[in-house]
CSV table of C-alpha atoms in Angstrom, one decimal:
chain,number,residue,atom,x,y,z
A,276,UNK,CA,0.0,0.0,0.0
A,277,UNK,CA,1.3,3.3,-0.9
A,278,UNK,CA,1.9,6.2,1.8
A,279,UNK,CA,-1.5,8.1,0.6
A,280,UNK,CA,-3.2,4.9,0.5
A,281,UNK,CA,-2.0,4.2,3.9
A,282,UNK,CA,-2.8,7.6,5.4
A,283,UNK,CA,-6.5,7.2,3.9
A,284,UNK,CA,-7.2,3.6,5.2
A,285,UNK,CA,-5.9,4.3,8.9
A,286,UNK,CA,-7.8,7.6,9.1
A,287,UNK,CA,-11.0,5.8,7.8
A,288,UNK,CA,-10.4,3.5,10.7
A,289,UNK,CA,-9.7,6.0,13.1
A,290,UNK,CA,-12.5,7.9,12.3
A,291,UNK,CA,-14.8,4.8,12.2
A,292,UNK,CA,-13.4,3.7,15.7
A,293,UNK,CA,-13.4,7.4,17.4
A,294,UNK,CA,-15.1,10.0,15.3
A,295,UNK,CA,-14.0,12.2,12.7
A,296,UNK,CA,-13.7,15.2,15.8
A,297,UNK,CA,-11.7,12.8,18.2
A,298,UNK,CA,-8.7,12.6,16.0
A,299,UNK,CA,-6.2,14.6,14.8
A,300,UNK,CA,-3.1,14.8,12.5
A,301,UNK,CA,-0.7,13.6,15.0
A,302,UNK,CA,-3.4,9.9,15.3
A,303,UNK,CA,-3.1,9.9,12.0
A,304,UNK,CA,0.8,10.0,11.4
A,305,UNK,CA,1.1,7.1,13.6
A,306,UNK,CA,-1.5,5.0,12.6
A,307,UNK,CA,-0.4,5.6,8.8
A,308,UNK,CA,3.2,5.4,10.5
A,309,UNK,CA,4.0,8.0,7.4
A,310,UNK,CA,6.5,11.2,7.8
A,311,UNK,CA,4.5,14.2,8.7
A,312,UNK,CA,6.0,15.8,5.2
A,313,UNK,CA,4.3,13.0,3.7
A,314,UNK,CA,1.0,14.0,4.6
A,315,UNK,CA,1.0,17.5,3.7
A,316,UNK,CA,2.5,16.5,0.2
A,317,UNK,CA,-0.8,14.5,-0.6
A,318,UNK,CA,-3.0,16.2,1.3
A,319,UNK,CA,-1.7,20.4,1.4
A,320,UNK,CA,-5.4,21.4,2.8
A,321,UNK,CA,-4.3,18.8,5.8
A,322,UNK,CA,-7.7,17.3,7.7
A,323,UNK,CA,-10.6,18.1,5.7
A,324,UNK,CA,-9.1,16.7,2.7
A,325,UNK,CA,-8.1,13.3,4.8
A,326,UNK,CA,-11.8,13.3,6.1
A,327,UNK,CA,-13.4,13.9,2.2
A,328,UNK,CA,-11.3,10.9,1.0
A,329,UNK,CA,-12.0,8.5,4.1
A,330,UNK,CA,-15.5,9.4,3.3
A,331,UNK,CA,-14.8,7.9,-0.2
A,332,UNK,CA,-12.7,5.0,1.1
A,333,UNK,CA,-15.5,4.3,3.1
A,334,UNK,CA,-18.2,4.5,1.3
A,335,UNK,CA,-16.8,2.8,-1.5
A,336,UNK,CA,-15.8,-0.4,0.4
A,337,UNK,CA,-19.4,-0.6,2.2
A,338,UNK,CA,-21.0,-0.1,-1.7
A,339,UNK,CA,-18.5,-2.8,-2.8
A,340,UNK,CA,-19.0,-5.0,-0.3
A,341,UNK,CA,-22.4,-5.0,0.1
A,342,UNK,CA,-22.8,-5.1,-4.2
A,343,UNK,CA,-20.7,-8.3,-3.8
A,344,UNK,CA,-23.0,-9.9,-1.4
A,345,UNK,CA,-25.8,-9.1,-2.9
A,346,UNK,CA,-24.7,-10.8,-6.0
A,347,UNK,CA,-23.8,-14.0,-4.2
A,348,UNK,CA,-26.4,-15.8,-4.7
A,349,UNK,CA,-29.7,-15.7,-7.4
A,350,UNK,CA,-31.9,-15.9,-4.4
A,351,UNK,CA,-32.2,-12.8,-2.4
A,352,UNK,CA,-32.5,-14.3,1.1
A,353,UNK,CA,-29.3,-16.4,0.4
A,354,UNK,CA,-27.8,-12.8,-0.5
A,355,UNK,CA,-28.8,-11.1,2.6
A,356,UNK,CA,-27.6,-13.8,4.7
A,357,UNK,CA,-23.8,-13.8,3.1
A,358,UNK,CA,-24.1,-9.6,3.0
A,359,UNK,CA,-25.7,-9.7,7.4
A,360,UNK,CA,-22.8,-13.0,7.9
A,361,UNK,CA,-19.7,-10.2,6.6
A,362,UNK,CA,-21.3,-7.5,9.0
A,363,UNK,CA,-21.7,-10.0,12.1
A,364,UNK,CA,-18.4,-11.6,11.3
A,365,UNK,CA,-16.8,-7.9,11.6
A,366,UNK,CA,-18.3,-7.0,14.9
A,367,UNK,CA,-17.4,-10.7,16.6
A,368,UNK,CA,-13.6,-10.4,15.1
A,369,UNK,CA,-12.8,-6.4,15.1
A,370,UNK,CA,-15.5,-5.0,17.8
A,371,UNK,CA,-16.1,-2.7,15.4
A,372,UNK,CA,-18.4,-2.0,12.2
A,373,UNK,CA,-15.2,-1.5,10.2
A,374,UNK,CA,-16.5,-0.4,7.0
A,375,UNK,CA,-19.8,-1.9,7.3
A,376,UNK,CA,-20.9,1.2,7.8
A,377,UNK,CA,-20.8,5.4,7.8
A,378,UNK,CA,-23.0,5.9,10.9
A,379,UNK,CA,-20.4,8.0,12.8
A,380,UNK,CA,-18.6,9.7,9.9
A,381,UNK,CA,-22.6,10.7,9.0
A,382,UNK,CA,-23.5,12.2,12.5
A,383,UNK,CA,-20.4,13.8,12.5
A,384,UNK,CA,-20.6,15.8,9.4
A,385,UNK,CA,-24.1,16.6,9.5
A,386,UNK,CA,-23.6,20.6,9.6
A,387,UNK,CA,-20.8,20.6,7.2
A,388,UNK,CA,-22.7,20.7,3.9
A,389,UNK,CA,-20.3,18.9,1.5
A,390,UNK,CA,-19.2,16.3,3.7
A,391,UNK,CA,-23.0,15.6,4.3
A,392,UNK,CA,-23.8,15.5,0.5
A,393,UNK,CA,-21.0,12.9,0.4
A,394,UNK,CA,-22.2,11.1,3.0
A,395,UNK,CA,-26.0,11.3,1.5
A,396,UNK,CA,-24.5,9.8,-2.0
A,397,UNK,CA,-23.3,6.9,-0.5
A,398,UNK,CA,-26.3,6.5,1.3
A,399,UNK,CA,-28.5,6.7,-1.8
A,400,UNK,CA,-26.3,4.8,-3.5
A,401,UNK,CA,-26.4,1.6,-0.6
A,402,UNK,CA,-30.1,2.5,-0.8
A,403,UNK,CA,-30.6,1.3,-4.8
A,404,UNK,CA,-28.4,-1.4,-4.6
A,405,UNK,CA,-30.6,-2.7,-2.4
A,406,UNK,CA,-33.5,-1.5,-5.0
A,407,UNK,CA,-31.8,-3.0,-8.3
A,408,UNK,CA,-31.6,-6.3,-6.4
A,409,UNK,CA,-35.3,-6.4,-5.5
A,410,UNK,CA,-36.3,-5.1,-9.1
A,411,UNK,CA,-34.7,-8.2,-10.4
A,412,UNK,CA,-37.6,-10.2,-8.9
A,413,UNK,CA,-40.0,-8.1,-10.9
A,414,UNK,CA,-41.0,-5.9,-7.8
A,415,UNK,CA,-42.8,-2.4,-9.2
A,416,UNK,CA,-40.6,-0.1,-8.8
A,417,UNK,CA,-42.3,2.0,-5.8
A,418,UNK,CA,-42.1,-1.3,-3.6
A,419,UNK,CA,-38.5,-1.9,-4.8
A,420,UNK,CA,-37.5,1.6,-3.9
A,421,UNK,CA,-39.4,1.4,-0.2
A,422,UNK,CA,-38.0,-2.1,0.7
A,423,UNK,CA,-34.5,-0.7,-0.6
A,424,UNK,CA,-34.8,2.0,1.8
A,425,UNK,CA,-36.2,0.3,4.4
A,426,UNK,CA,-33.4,-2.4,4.0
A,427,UNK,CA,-30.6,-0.2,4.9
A,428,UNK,CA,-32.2,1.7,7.4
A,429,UNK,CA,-32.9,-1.4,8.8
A,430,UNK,CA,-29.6,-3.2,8.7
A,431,UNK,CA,-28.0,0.7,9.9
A,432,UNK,CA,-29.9,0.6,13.0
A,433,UNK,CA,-29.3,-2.9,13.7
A,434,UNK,CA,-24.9,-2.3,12.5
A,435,UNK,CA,-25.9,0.8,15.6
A,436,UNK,CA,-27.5,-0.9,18.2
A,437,UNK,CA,-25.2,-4.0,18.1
A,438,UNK,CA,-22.5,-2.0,18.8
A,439,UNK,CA,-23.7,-0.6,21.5
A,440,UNK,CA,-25.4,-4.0,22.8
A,441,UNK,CA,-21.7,-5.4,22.0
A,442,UNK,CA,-24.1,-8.6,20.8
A,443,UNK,CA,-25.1,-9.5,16.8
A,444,UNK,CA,-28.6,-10.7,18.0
A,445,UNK,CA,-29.9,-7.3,16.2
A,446,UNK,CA,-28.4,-8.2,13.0
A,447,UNK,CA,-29.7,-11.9,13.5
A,448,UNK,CA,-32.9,-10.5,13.9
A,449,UNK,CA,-33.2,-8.0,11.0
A,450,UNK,CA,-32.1,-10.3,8.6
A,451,UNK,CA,-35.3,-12.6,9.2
A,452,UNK,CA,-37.7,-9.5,9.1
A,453,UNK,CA,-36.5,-8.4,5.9
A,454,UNK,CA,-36.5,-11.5,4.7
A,455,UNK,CA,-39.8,-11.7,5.7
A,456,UNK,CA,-40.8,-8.2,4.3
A,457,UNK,CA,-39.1,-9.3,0.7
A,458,UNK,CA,-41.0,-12.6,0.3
A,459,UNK,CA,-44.5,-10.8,1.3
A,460,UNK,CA,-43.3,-8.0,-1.4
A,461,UNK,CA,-42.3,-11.3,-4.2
A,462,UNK,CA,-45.6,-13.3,-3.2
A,463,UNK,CA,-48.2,-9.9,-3.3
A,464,UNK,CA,-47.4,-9.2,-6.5
């Protein structure tokens, strides 16, 4: 991994573990264990632009992971399972949602408008991933869109309250209501 590559990924994780406002520049030299000179050469606007791109790191490994799971398998509830297994796998192993999910980088840049319109893109775009895959099973549209949205809300709240349960029974249980929710959706139409 190059040195920007490994200044982005640690302060994804920092800001993941801590917040985006609980760590600075000097958390971020040593997780990244890069010279301070390194830093400022690929990021001259220092923070803000280490934050914008963690955003991106971040929100393009949950799209690509979650894209990958849902592809797993033809049958949706096959695909859910792999996609809640990753997440529950994450919190047993790491104690953490890793990349799983944006939660605190979202709460955190909620009065800074283009760090919020970042974080509302990735959002929208977990939202129609979860869309496209239900539209595959011939769902109208409107009822792809709400189960979509529903879905990741869902599965956020669950990522949230696991954590701070420090259990993956939420997950476990989420998982069986959207199944359920999906195969009403497939069978009413």
């Amino acid at each position: 991994m190059n040195k920007k590559n490994s200044i982005i990924a640690s302060a994804a994780q920092l800001f993941q573990q801590q917040g985006i406002n609980a760590i600075g520049i000097k958390e971020i030299l040593i997780a990244s264990q890069v010279p301070k000179g390194s830093l400022y050469y690929y990021f001259p606007n220092g923070k803000r632009e280490i934050i914008i791109e963690a955003i991106k790191y971040v929100g393009n490994d949950l799209c690509n992971n979650v894209k990958t799971q849902l592809n797993s398998a033809a049958n949706f509830e096959t695909s859910l399972h792999n996609l809640i297994s990753g997440m529950i796998e994450s919190l047993k192993h790491a104690n953490c949602v890793g990349t799983w999910s944006l939660s605190l980088m979202v709460l955190e840049t909620v009065q800074d408008k283009e760090l919020n319109e970042l974080c509302q893109q990735i959002v929208s775009t977990l939202s129609n991933l979860y869309t496209e895959k239900l539209k595959s099973f011939a769902l109208p549209d409107e009822t792809a869109q709400q189960l979509g949205l529903t879905i990741q809300s869902n599965i956020e709240g669950a990522l949230l309250t696991c954590v701070a349960l420090n259990n993956t029974q939420q997950l476990e249980i989420v998982e069986k209501q959207i199944a359920q929710l999906v195969r009403s959706a497939v069978d009413a139409k």
